[in-house]
Structures are given as structure tokens and as C-alpha cells.
Coordinates of C-alpha atoms and ligand atoms in Angstrom, one line a residue:
M1422 CA 24.2 -12.7 3.9
N1423 CA 27.0 -10.4 2.9
F1424 CA 27.2 -10.1 -0.9
P1425 CA 29.7 -7.6 -2.4
L1426 CA 27.5 -7.2 -5.5
S1427 CA 24.4 -5.2 -5.8
R1428 CA 21.9 -7.2 -7.7
R1429 CA 21.4 -4.4 -10.2
S1430 CA 25.0 -3.3 -10.6
F1431 CA 25.8 -7.0 -11.2
A1432 CA 22.9 -7.3 -13.7
T1433 CA 24.0 -4.1 -15.5
S1434 CA 27.7 -5.1 -15.7
L1435 CA 26.8 -8.4 -17.3
G1436 CA 24.4 -6.8 -19.7
V1437 CA 21.8 -8.9 -18.0
G1438 CA 19.6 -6.0 -17.1
A1439 CA 18.5 -4.3 -14.8
S1440 CA -6.7 6.1 14.1
L1441 CA -7.6 7.4 14.2
L1442 CA -10.3 6.8 16.7
P1443 CA -13.3 6.2 14.4
I1444 CA -16.4 5.8 16.4
A1445 CA -18.4 2.7 17.2
C1446 CA -22.1 3.2 16.7
T1447 CA -23.8 4.4 19.9
A1448 CA -26.7 6.5 21.1
P1449 CA -26.6 10.0 19.4
G1450 CA -24.6 12.6 21.3
K1451 CA -22.6 10.0 23.1
S1452 CA -18.9 10.7 23.1
V1453 CA -17.2 7.5 22.0
I1454 CA -13.5 7.0 21.5
G1455 CA -14.0 3.8 19.8
T1456 CA -12.0 1.6 17.5
S1457 CA -12.8 1.4 13.8
K1458 CA -16.2 2.2 12.4
S1459 CA -16.8 -1.5 12.4
P1460 CA -17.2 -2.1 16.1
Q1461 CA -15.5 -5.5 15.9
A1462 CA -12.5 -4.2 14.0
P1463 CA -9.7 -2.4 15.9
A1464 CA -8.1 0.6 14.2
A1465 CA -5.0 -0.3 12.1
S1466 CA -1.9 1.9 12.4
N1467 CA 1.2 2.4 10.3
P1468 CA 3.6 0.9 10.0
L1469 CA 1.3 -2.1 9.9
I1470 CA 4.0 -4.8 9.8
K1471 CA 7.6 -3.9 10.6
Q1472 CA 10.4 -5.1 8.3
R1473 CA 8.2 -6.8 5.7
A1474 CA 8.7 -5.5 2.2
D1475 CA 6.9 -6.2 -1.1
T1476 CA 3.9 -7.2 0.9
Q1477 CA 0.9 -9.0 -0.4
I1478 CA -2.2 -8.7 1.8
F1479 CA -5.5 -10.2 0.6
R1480 CA -8.8 -11.1 2.3
H1481 CA -9.7 -14.6 1.4
D1482 CA -13.3 -15.9 1.3
D1483 CA -12.5 -17.8 4.5
G1484 CA -12.6 -14.4 6.2
W1485 CA -8.9 -14.3 7.0
Y1486 CA -6.5 -11.6 5.9
Y1487 CA -3.3 -13.3 4.7
A1488 CA 0.0 -11.4 4.5
M1489 CA 3.4 -12.4 3.0
G1490 CA 6.4 -10.3 2.2
S1491 CA 10.2 -10.3 1.9
V1492 CA 12.0 -10.7 5.2
P1493 CA 15.2 -8.8 5.7
E1494 CA 17.3 -12.0 5.7
Y1495 CA 15.7 -13.1 2.4
D1496 CA 16.0 -16.7 3.7
R1497 CA 12.4 -17.9 4.3
L1498 CA 8.8 -17.7 3.1
A1499 CA 6.7 -16.6 6.1
L1500 CA 2.9 -16.3 6.2
R1501 CA 0.7 -14.6 8.8
R1502 CA -3.1 -14.2 9.0
S1503 CA -5.7 -12.3 11.0
K1504 CA -9.4 -11.6 11.0
T1505 CA -8.7 -7.9 11.0
L1506 CA -6.1 -5.7 9.2
A1507 CA -4.9 -4.4 12.6
G1508 CA -4.4 -7.9 13.8
L1509 CA -1.7 -8.5 11.2
T1510 CA 0.7 -6.3 13.1
D1511 CA 1.3 -8.9 15.8
A1512 CA -0.1 -12.0 14.2
E1513 CA 1.9 -15.1 14.6
E1514 CA 4.0 -15.9 11.5
R1515 CA 4.5 -19.4 10.2
V1516 CA 7.6 -20.2 8.2
L1517 CA 6.3 -22.2 5.3
W1518 CA 9.6 -23.0 3.6
R1519 CA 13.3 -22.0 3.9
H1520 CA 15.9 -21.6 1.2
E1521 CA 17.8 -24.8 0.4
A1522 CA 21.3 -25.7 1.4
S1523 CA 22.5 -25.4 -2.2
G1524 CA 21.2 -25.0 -5.8
P1525 CA 19.0 -22.4 -7.5
M1526 CA 16.8 -21.7 -4.4
S1527 CA 19.5 -21.5 -1.8
G1528 CA 20.2 -17.8 -1.8
F1529 CA 17.8 -14.8 -1.8
L1530 CA 14.0 -15.4 -1.5
W1531 CA 12.1 -12.3 -2.7
A1532 CA 8.6 -11.0 -2.8
P1533 CA 6.5 -14.2 -2.0
E1534 CA 2.9 -14.2 -2.9
L1535 CA 0.2 -16.7 -1.8
H1536 CA -2.4 -17.7 -4.4
Y1537 CA -5.1 -20.3 -4.6
V1538 CA -4.7 -21.9 -8.0
D1539 CA -6.8 -24.9 -9.2
G1540 CA -7.7 -25.9 -5.6
K1541 CA -4.2 -25.7 -4.3
W1542 CA -2.4 -23.1 -2.2
I1543 CA 0.7 -22.0 -4.0
V1544 CA 3.4 -19.5 -3.0
Y1545 CA 5.3 -17.9 -5.9
F1546 CA 8.6 -16.2 -5.2
A1547 CA 11.9 -15.1 -6.7
A1548 CA 15.0 -17.1 -5.7
S1549 CA 18.7 -17.2 -6.4
P1550 CA 21.6 -19.5 -5.9
S1551 CA 23.9 -18.9 -2.8
G1552 CA 27.2 -19.4 -4.4
G1553 CA 28.2 -15.8 -4.0
G1554 CA 30.0 -13.9 -6.7
E1555 CA 28.3 -13.3 -10.0
D1556 CA 25.8 -16.2 -9.6
V1557 CA 24.1 -14.7 -6.5
F1558 CA 21.8 -12.6 -8.6
R1559 CA 20.8 -15.4 -11.0
I1560 CA 17.2 -14.6 -9.9
R1561 CA 14.4 -16.8 -11.2
T1562 CA 10.8 -17.5 -10.3
F1563 CA 9.7 -20.6 -8.4
A1564 CA 6.7 -22.0 -6.5
V1565 CA 6.0 -24.2 -3.5
V1566 CA 2.7 -25.9 -3.0
C1567 CA 0.7 -26.9 0.1
D1568 CA -0.6 -30.4 0.5
G1569 CA -3.8 -29.4 2.4
P1570 CA -6.7 -26.9 2.6
D1571 CA -5.1 -24.7 5.3
P1572 CA -1.9 -22.9 4.3
M1573 CA -1.0 -22.3 7.9
T1574 CA -1.0 -25.9 8.9
G1575 CA -0.3 -27.9 5.7
N1576 CA 3.0 -29.2 4.5
W1577 CA 4.8 -27.3 1.8
S1578 CA 7.1 -28.6 -1.0
V1579 CA 8.7 -27.4 -4.1
L1580 CA 6.3 -27.3 -7.1
G1581 CA 8.9 -26.1 -9.6
E1582 CA 10.2 -23.2 -11.6
F1583 CA 8.1 -20.8 -13.6
K1584 CA 8.7 -21.4 -17.4
A1585 CA 9.6 -17.9 -18.3
P1586 CA 9.9 -16.8 -22.0
W1587 CA 13.6 -16.1 -21.6
D1588 CA 16.4 -17.6 -19.4
S1589 CA 17.1 -14.2 -17.6
F1590 CA 16.6 -12.3 -14.4
N1591 CA 12.9 -12.5 -13.5
L1592 CA 11.0 -11.7 -10.3
D1593 CA 7.9 -10.1 -8.6
S1594 CA 5.3 -12.5 -10.0
T1595 CA 1.6 -12.1 -9.2
I1596 CA -1.6 -13.6 -10.5
F1597 CA -4.9 -11.9 -11.4
T1598 CA -8.1 -13.0 -13.0
H1599 CA -9.8 -10.8 -15.6
R1600 CA -13.1 -11.7 -17.3
G1601 CA -12.7 -15.3 -16.3
V1602 CA -9.2 -15.7 -17.5
R1603 CA -6.3 -16.2 -15.1
Y1604 CA -3.2 -14.2 -15.9
F1605 CA 0.4 -14.3 -14.7
S1606 CA 2.3 -11.0 -14.4
W1607 CA 6.0 -10.7 -13.6
A1608 CA 9.1 -8.5 -14.1
Q1609 CA 11.9 -9.7 -16.3
R1610 CA 15.1 -8.6 -18.1
E1611 CA 14.4 -9.1 -21.8
P1612 CA 17.3 -9.9 -24.1
G1613 CA 17.9 -7.0 -26.4
I1614 CA 16.3 -4.3 -24.2
E1615 CA 18.9 -2.5 -22.1
T1616 CA 16.9 -2.3 -18.8
N1617 CA 17.1 -4.2 -15.5
S1618 CA 13.4 -5.3 -15.8
N1619 CA 10.2 -4.7 -17.6
V1620 CA 6.6 -5.8 -16.7
Y1621 CA 4.8 -8.5 -18.6
I1622 CA 1.4 -10.3 -18.5
A1623 CA 0.2 -13.6 -20.1
P1624 CA -2.7 -16.0 -19.6
M1625 CA -1.8 -19.1 -17.7
K1626 CA -2.0 -22.7 -19.0
D1627 CA -1.2 -24.1 -15.6
A1628 CA 0.5 -23.1 -12.3
L1629 CA 3.9 -22.7 -13.9
T1630 CA 3.2 -22.4 -17.6
L1631 CA 2.0 -19.6 -19.8
A1632 CA -0.8 -20.2 -22.4
S1633 CA 0.7 -17.7 -24.9
A1634 CA 3.6 -15.4 -25.6
P1635 CA 3.7 -12.5 -23.1
A1636 CA 2.6 -8.9 -23.6
R1637 CA 5.2 -6.4 -22.6
L1638 CA 3.2 -3.6 -20.8
T1639 CA 5.9 -1.2 -19.6
V1640 CA 9.6 -0.6 -20.0
P1641 CA 11.4 1.9 -17.8
T1642 CA 12.1 4.9 -20.0
L1643 CA 10.8 8.0 -18.1
D1644 CA 13.2 9.9 -15.9
W1645 CA 11.5 8.8 -12.7
E1646 CA 11.7 5.2 -13.8
V1647 CA 15.5 5.0 -14.3
R1648 CA 16.8 6.7 -11.2
G1649 CA 19.7 4.5 -10.0
F1650 CA 18.5 1.5 -12.1
K1651 CA 16.2 1.0 -15.1
V1652 CA 13.5 -0.9 -13.2
N1653 CA 9.8 -1.6 -13.7
E1654 CA 8.7 -4.4 -11.3
G1655 CA 6.1 -5.3 -8.6
S1656 CA 3.0 -5.2 -10.7
A1657 CA -0.5 -5.3 -9.0
F1658 CA -4.0 -5.2 -10.5
L1659 CA -7.3 -3.5 -9.6
N1660 CA -10.5 -3.7 -11.6
R1661 CA -12.7 -0.7 -10.8
N1662 CA -15.0 1.7 -12.6
G1663 CA -14.9 -0.1 -15.9
R1664 CA -11.1 -0.1 -16.1
L1665 CA -8.3 -2.5 -15.2
F1666 CA -5.5 -0.6 -13.4
M1667 CA -2.0 -1.9 -13.1
T1668 CA 0.4 -0.3 -10.6
Y1669 CA 4.1 -1.1 -10.7
S1670 CA 7.3 0.2 -9.1
A1671 CA 10.3 1.9 -10.6
S1672 CA 13.9 3.0 -10.0
A1673 CA 16.3 2.1 -7.2
T1674 CA 15.0 0.7 -3.9
D1675 CA 16.0 3.8 -2.0
A1676 CA 14.0 7.0 -1.6
R1677 CA 13.8 7.2 -5.4
Y1678 CA 11.6 4.1 -5.5
C1679 CA 8.0 5.1 -6.6
M1680 CA 4.9 3.8 -8.3
G1681 CA 3.5 4.2 -11.8
L1682 CA 0.1 3.3 -13.2
L1683 CA -1.2 1.9 -16.4
S1684 CA -4.9 1.5 -17.2
V1685 CA -7.0 -0.2 -19.9
D1686 CA -10.7 -0.4 -20.6
E1687 CA -11.9 -3.6 -19.0
T1688 CA -13.5 -4.7 -22.2
A1689 CA -10.4 -4.2 -24.3
N1690 CA -7.9 -6.9 -25.3
I1691 CA -5.5 -6.5 -22.4
M1692 CA -2.9 -8.5 -24.2
D1693 CA -2.5 -5.7 -26.7
P1694 CA 0.0 -3.2 -25.1
R1695 CA -1.4 -0.5 -27.4
N1696 CA -4.7 -0.6 -25.4
W1697 CA -3.0 0.4 -22.1
V1698 CA -2.4 4.0 -21.2
K1699 CA 0.6 4.8 -19.0
S1700 CA 0.7 7.7 -16.5
P1701 CA 3.5 10.1 -17.5
R1702 CA 4.1 10.9 -13.8
P1703 CA 4.5 8.7 -10.8
V1704 CA 1.3 8.2 -8.9
F1705 CA 2.9 7.5 -5.5
E1706 CA 6.3 8.6 -4.3
T1707 CA 8.5 9.8 -1.4
C1708 CA 6.7 12.4 0.9
R1709 CA 9.0 14.4 3.3
E1710 CA 6.0 16.0 5.0
T1711 CA 4.8 12.6 6.2
S1712 CA 8.3 11.0 6.4
V1713 CA 7.8 8.1 4.1
Y1714 CA 10.6 7.3 1.7
G1715 CA 10.7 4.9 -1.3
P1716 CA 7.0 3.7 -1.2
G1717 CA 6.3 0.9 -3.6
H1718 CA 5.9 -2.7 -4.5
N1719 CA 2.2 -2.5 -3.6
S1720 CA -0.8 -4.8 -3.5
F1721 CA -4.5 -4.2 -3.1
T1722 CA -7.0 -5.4 -0.5
V1723 CA -10.2 -4.1 1.2
D1724 CA -10.8 -3.1 4.8
E1725 CA -13.4 -4.7 7.1
E1726 CA -16.0 -2.4 5.5
G1727 CA -15.1 -3.4 2.0
R1728 CA -13.3 -0.2 1.2
D1729 CA -10.3 -0.3 -1.1
I1730 CA -6.9 -0.4 0.6
L1731 CA -3.5 0.3 -0.8
V1732 CA -0.8 -2.0 0.7
Y1733 CA 2.9 -0.9 0.1
H1734 CA 6.2 -0.7 1.8
G1735 CA 8.2 2.4 2.7
R1736 CA 10.9 3.6 5.1
D1737 CA 10.4 6.4 7.6
Y1738 CA 13.9 7.8 7.0
E1739 CA 15.7 8.8 3.9
K1740 CA 19.4 8.3 4.4
I1741 CA 20.5 4.6 4.1
E1742 CA 23.9 3.3 4.9
G1743 CA 25.1 0.7 2.3
D1744 CA 23.1 -1.1 -0.3
P1745 CA 19.3 -0.3 0.1
L1746 CA 18.5 -3.8 -0.9
F1747 CA 20.0 -5.0 2.5
N1748 CA 18.4 -2.3 4.6
P1749 CA 15.7 -4.0 6.7
D1750 CA 13.4 -1.0 7.3
R1751 CA 11.0 -1.2 4.4
H1752 CA 7.9 -1.6 6.6
T1753 CA 4.5 -2.7 5.3
R1754 CA 2.0 0.2 5.3
I1755 CA -1.7 0.6 4.4
Q1756 CA -4.0 3.5 3.5
R1757 CA -7.4 4.1 1.9
I1758 CA -7.7 4.4 -1.8
Y1759 CA -10.0 7.2 -3.1
Y1760 CA -11.1 7.8 -6.7
D1761 CA -11.1 10.9 -8.8
A1762 CA -14.1 12.2 -10.9
D1763 CA -13.0 9.9 -13.7
G1764 CA -12.9 6.8 -11.5
V1765 CA -9.2 6.6 -11.5
P1766 CA -7.5 5.7 -8.2
D1767 CA -6.0 8.7 -6.3
F1768 CA -3.3 7.4 -4.0
G1769 CA -2.3 10.8 -2.8
V1770 CA 0.8 10.6 -0.7
P1771 CA 2.0 7.9 1.8
V1772 CA 0.2 9.0 4.9
G1773 CA 3.0 8.4 7.4
N1774 CA 3.2 6.6 10.8
G1775 CA 0.2 6.5 13.1
A1776 CA -3.5 5.9 12.8
I1777 CA -5.0 5.6 9.3
P1778 CA -6.3 9.1 8.5
E1779 CA -9.8 10.1 7.3
R1780 CA -11.4 12.9 5.3
F1781 CA -14.2 15.0 6.9
I1782 CA -17.0 16.0 4.5
P1783 CA -19.9 18.4 5.5
A1784 CA -23.1 16.2 5.5
V1785 CA -24.9 19.2 4.0
R1786 CA -22.4 19.8 1.2
R1787 CA -20.7 16.7 -0.1
T1788 CA -18.6 18.2 -2.8
V1789 CA -16.1 19.7 -0.4
R1790 CA -13.9 18.6 2.6
M1791 CA -12.1 19.9 5.6
A1792 CA -8.6 20.9 4.2
C1793 CA -5.3 22.2 5.4
D1794 CA -3.0 24.1 3.1
G1795 CA 0.0 25.3 5.0
M1796 CA -1.5 27.3 7.9
T1797 CA -4.8 27.8 6.1
L1798 CA -7.8 25.8 7.3
S1799 CA -10.7 25.6 4.8
V1800 CA -13.6 23.6 3.5
S1801 CA -12.9 23.1 -0.1
D1802 CA -12.3 20.7 -3.0
A1803 CA -8.6 20.6 -2.1
P1804 CA -6.2 17.9 -3.3
L1805 CA -6.5 14.6 -1.3
P1806 CA -3.4 14.9 0.9
Q1807 CA -4.6 18.3 2.2
T1808 CA -7.9 16.7 3.2
Q1809 CA -6.6 13.8 5.3
F1810 CA -6.6 14.3 9.1
R1811 CA -5.9 12.0 12.1
S1812 CA -8.1 12.4 15.2
I1813 CA -5.5 11.7 17.8
E1814 CA -6.4 10.8 21.3
A1815 CA -5.7 13.8 23.6
G1816 CA -6.8 12.3 27.0
E1817 CA -10.1 12.1 28.9
G1818 CA -12.0 10.9 25.9
T1819 CA -11.0 13.9 23.7
V1820 CA -9.1 14.1 20.4
Q1821 CA -7.0 16.6 18.5
L1822 CA -7.5 16.9 14.7
V1823 CA -4.1 16.8 13.0
P1824 CA -3.5 17.3 9.2
I1825 CA -1.2 14.6 7.8
L1826 CA 0.9 17.2 5.9
R1827 CA 1.4 19.3 9.0
P1828 CA 1.6 16.9 11.9
E1829 CA 2.9 19.6 14.2
L1830 CA -0.4 21.5 13.9
C1831 CA -4.0 20.8 15.0
L1832 CA -7.3 22.5 14.9
A1833 CA -8.0 25.0 17.7
A1834 CA -11.3 26.8 18.5
G1835 CA -11.5 30.5 19.5
P1836 CA -14.0 32.4 21.7
D1837 CA -15.3 34.2 18.7
G1838 CA -16.2 30.9 17.0
A1839 CA -13.3 31.0 14.6
V1840 CA -11.3 27.8 14.1
R1841 CA -7.6 27.9 13.2
L1842 CA -4.6 25.7 12.8
A1843 CA -2.2 26.0 15.8
P1844 CA 1.0 24.3 16.9
R1845 CA 0.1 21.3 18.9
D1846 CA 2.7 21.8 21.6
V1847 CA 1.7 25.4 22.4
V1848 CA -2.1 25.6 22.2
S1849 CA -3.4 26.7 25.6
D1850 CA -4.1 23.6 27.7
V1851 CA -6.0 25.7 30.1
A1852 CA -8.6 26.6 27.5
A1853 CA -8.3 23.2 25.8
E1854 CA -9.1 25.0 22.6
D1855 CA -7.4 22.2 20.7
R1856 CA -9.5 19.3 22.1
F1857 CA -12.8 18.0 20.9
R1858 CA -15.1 15.1 21.8
R1859 CA -15.7 12.9 18.8
E1860 CA -19.4 12.0 19.0
V1861 CA -22.1 10.3 16.9
G1862 CA -23.4 13.2 14.8
P1863 CA -26.9 14.7 14.4
A1864 CA -27.5 13.0 11.1
T1865 CA -27.3 9.3 10.3
G1866 CA -23.8 8.1 9.6
T1867 CA -22.2 11.4 10.7
V1868 CA -19.8 12.4 13.4
R1869 CA -19.6 15.6 15.5
F1870 CA -16.6 17.2 17.1
A1871 CA -17.9 18.9 20.3
S1872 CA -15.6 21.7 21.6
V1873 CA -14.1 21.1 25.1
A1874 CA -13.3 24.7 25.5
Y1875 CA -16.7 26.1 24.4
E1876 CA -19.5 24.0 25.8
G1877 CA -22.5 23.5 23.5
R1878 CA -20.5 24.3 20.4
A1879 CA -19.0 22.0 17.8
L1880 CA -16.9 22.2 14.6
A1881 CA -19.1 23.3 11.7
H1882 CA -18.9 24.1 8.0
S1883 CA -19.7 27.6 7.0
G1884 CA -19.0 28.5 3.3
D1885 CA -15.4 27.7 2.8
R1886 CA -14.5 27.9 6.5
V1887 CA -14.4 25.7 9.5
V1888 CA -16.1 27.5 12.4
L1889 CA -17.9 26.7 15.8
A1890 CA -21.7 26.4 15.7
D1891 CA -24.4 25.3 18.2
D1892 CA -23.9 21.6 18.6
Y1893 CA -27.5 20.8 17.3
D1894 CA -27.0 22.8 14.1
A1895 CA -27.0 20.7 10.8
S1896 CA -23.7 22.3 9.9
V1897 CA -21.9 20.3 12.7
A1898 CA -22.5 17.0 11.0
W1899 CA -19.5 15.6 9.2
L1900 CA -19.1 12.4 7.2
A1901 CA -15.9 10.6 8.1
D1902 CA -14.5 8.9 5.1
Ligands
AHR2528 O1 12.8 -6.8 -1.9 C1 13.5 -7.6 -2.8 C2 13.3 -7.2 -4.3 O2 13.6 -5.8 -4.4 C3 11.8 -7.3 -4.7 O3 11.6 -8.5 -5.4 C4 11.7 -6.1 -5.7 O4 10.4 -5.7 -5.9 C5 12.6 -5.1 -4.9 O5 13.0 -4.1 -5.7

């Protein structure tokens, strides 16, 4: 499709708006370059799914991971599934429904999500007419429904249009359940508010009808929310540690796109906007060190071990020719979610292409972690991004340990037992000081990194330093998280 209008310039002009090689469990001391920690689950790698944006991934109680997102052509609703996250990369995709030849669902199809509502599989999505000109961004929310129990084999047909509170630009719908009540959340241009879109929630009466007037949870007003366009959209919900968190995305869909966070006590009235607290700063944004630009429109799932996973899209380059909305390279990406001392999710930075990184925590001192700050290697309570490392295969069953913020560096051992960060391409191959064998560690659930260069020695924690120690010493046991 070649449309002269950007959906947001149009809306504004009309006043309409705006691995890692985690180890398999084996006999202690065995060097294993395995797949994920769950022996049956291969290690996922970013980008997880090329050219799929706004991606929803969830693990259904049938054991399948389902994934849907916007395709670059915006012309079809495509679903894929896999028994593992890694399997989604190459999983066969089924086209459930294509835009129509004419009418309100014949143009763009944006941000589809699959939900199981009252015993039916339903896909919600934003759609527009195809007439070109000013009508092409008359975006509204619709749903199609499956006639059978398997969304990959059933027949899909139009269910209808979401009955929005206003007849205006609306998109990015999702469904969540909180304390037994099913809610609809979406982004919409509200008459009388000069933004492209704000985020709303409301309880649902049925698949397309709200049970009450909406609560307006966030309006783009902060500087990082109004870069290029005044946008709050792409809401997603996570109930953890006694709070309900809502992430959303803001600004133009180029490198300025980023994520915000609201939170509310899980026992509060979530329909009262005054109960929600909004982060004054973005919680996830472009990271040049890891080469991920414009991360956003996220969803949440869990990995094969039940650990929280952030799903989002992002490009691996910054400069875009033309309208970002028609650039195809917003790829689906995933990474672990960690939590701070107050139980609030810490998304850190987008971790970049390659295996999903880990943190390495001394088994004998769990308040600190291996960390890289510039050229300084330490064991400390450093910020999350400094503590994320990839163990990258280095041949003959060995790995290099590479910090995500300095991917040109790796750990290197010295004859004196010191361990440093060194450029990956110049560390002496002869001494193999940069290579380690990842082994089952000396304590339950731990790993050990045995030095290739210095037999009988392994990476160890000593005070605030990483050093080499005898490979039976308790200090060589690391928890990989
Ligand atoms: O990717 C198409 C639309 O652009 C999505 O619905 C929205 O979240 C994004 O900004």
C-alpha cells in the first residue's frame, strides 16, 4: 500500500488526534554446552520473529505459545504457535483472515491479539477503509471469531465492531482479567483532548460491548510521550507483587518510541484513575549500546520455566527512510523481566540481537552480581543492564562471557588469577585466556566457568572482584539467572 498520508499527520490535521548456552542438568563437573536450562526447551534468540510488530505472545493452558503481530503489509491476521518460545522463530504461520475488498476493514490491519472469550477464540484488531485519501486512517477496532476449539484449524468470520465510547480513531485493544472481572483496554482519540491517542480501560459486558463508561488512565503530556506525535497506546497488563502494572507505548514509531508504566494496588478500584501512579520517566527506550531502536508495543508471557518475559518490537538500526509506519523492520524481541526491591518490574534496556542474556550471582553472596561498567569488571549491586552477559559459543565446547553493553569485550583470565575485560578480537588465542567451559557447578543449581588457559582454575567471586580460584572452591559457584 502506498499512502501519501501519515496516519498521525492526517489525524492531527483533521483535529482527530493523534544463549546463551544455558546448561542442561548433567553429572557435576561435566562440561555441557546445552540449550536452555529446561533440557527440552531450545535457547531463544533475538530477534525472535522477524518483521512482526506489536506482538502478542502468550502461553495458553493447552501448552502452546501463540503469537500474533502486525505484518509489514498490514493486510492479514496471521497466527503462529510453538511448544517453545524459540520455536516461534520458524513456526508455520496460518493466515486467519485477510482484509476485505472494500469497506471499513479493507485497508490497514494493525496489532491483532488472540483472546479466549466466553468459550470462543476471538482476534481483536484495528482496521481502516482502503479508499486512500483522508479516509485511510479512519481506524476502528473490530473482531473476528473462530467456529471451533483450535484457532489454527477453525474457520474465522467477522464478529463485528467494538462499540467504542466515541466515533473516533481507536486501536491497540487488549483484554485482561483482574479479580475475576474481564476488562477491555484500548487507545483512542477522545474528542476535546488534543492528542493522537490516550489509554482507557473498562469492564466488558460481552465481546464487543463495555459494561460501563471508560476510565482514562493516561494522556500523553510528558516530553518523552509527545515526540513526533502525542501518543499513548499499546497497553499491556501484569499483576505481580500485590500490584497491577500497565505498560504502554508513547511518541512516534521511530527511535523515539518508548514505554511508560502505570501501577495500582491490586486491591484498589482500578477504574479510578486517581489510584494509578504514573512513572515520570520512560521504563524502556532506545539503547545504542545494544543497537535496539524504538522498543515498544509490548506484551507479557512466561518462559518454559515460568519466568516472566517481556515481549516487544524494536529495530536494530536508527535511521529510517520514509514514514516509520511503513518500515518493515520492527522485529519481535523477548527478554527476562526482573523486579526491584519494591517488586516493581525492572525492564533494563533492550538486550539486543543474539542469545537471551543472563545474570551471574555468587552462590555464596546473593546480593551482588557479576557486572561490567565500561572497562571495569566487578561483583556488585550494579544496575541491571551492567549485570547482563551472554555466554557465547567459542568453539570446542567453550564459551566467551560477553557483557550486553560492551559486546566488543569479553572476560579474560590472567596468569596471576586476575580477570579482566578485553577486546574479543585481540585476546591471545594461544593462551585462550578468553575461553571457559560452562559446567554444572559445585553447588546445587549453580554453574562453573572453568578456565581453558589455566587448568584447574575457574571464575570466582572475591570481595567486589571476579578472579580465578581452584575449581573446587565454593567461590566458583554462580547462579545463572
Ligand atoms: O503497527 C501499527 C500501529 O502502529 C500499532 O497499532 C500501534 O501500536 C503502532 O504505533
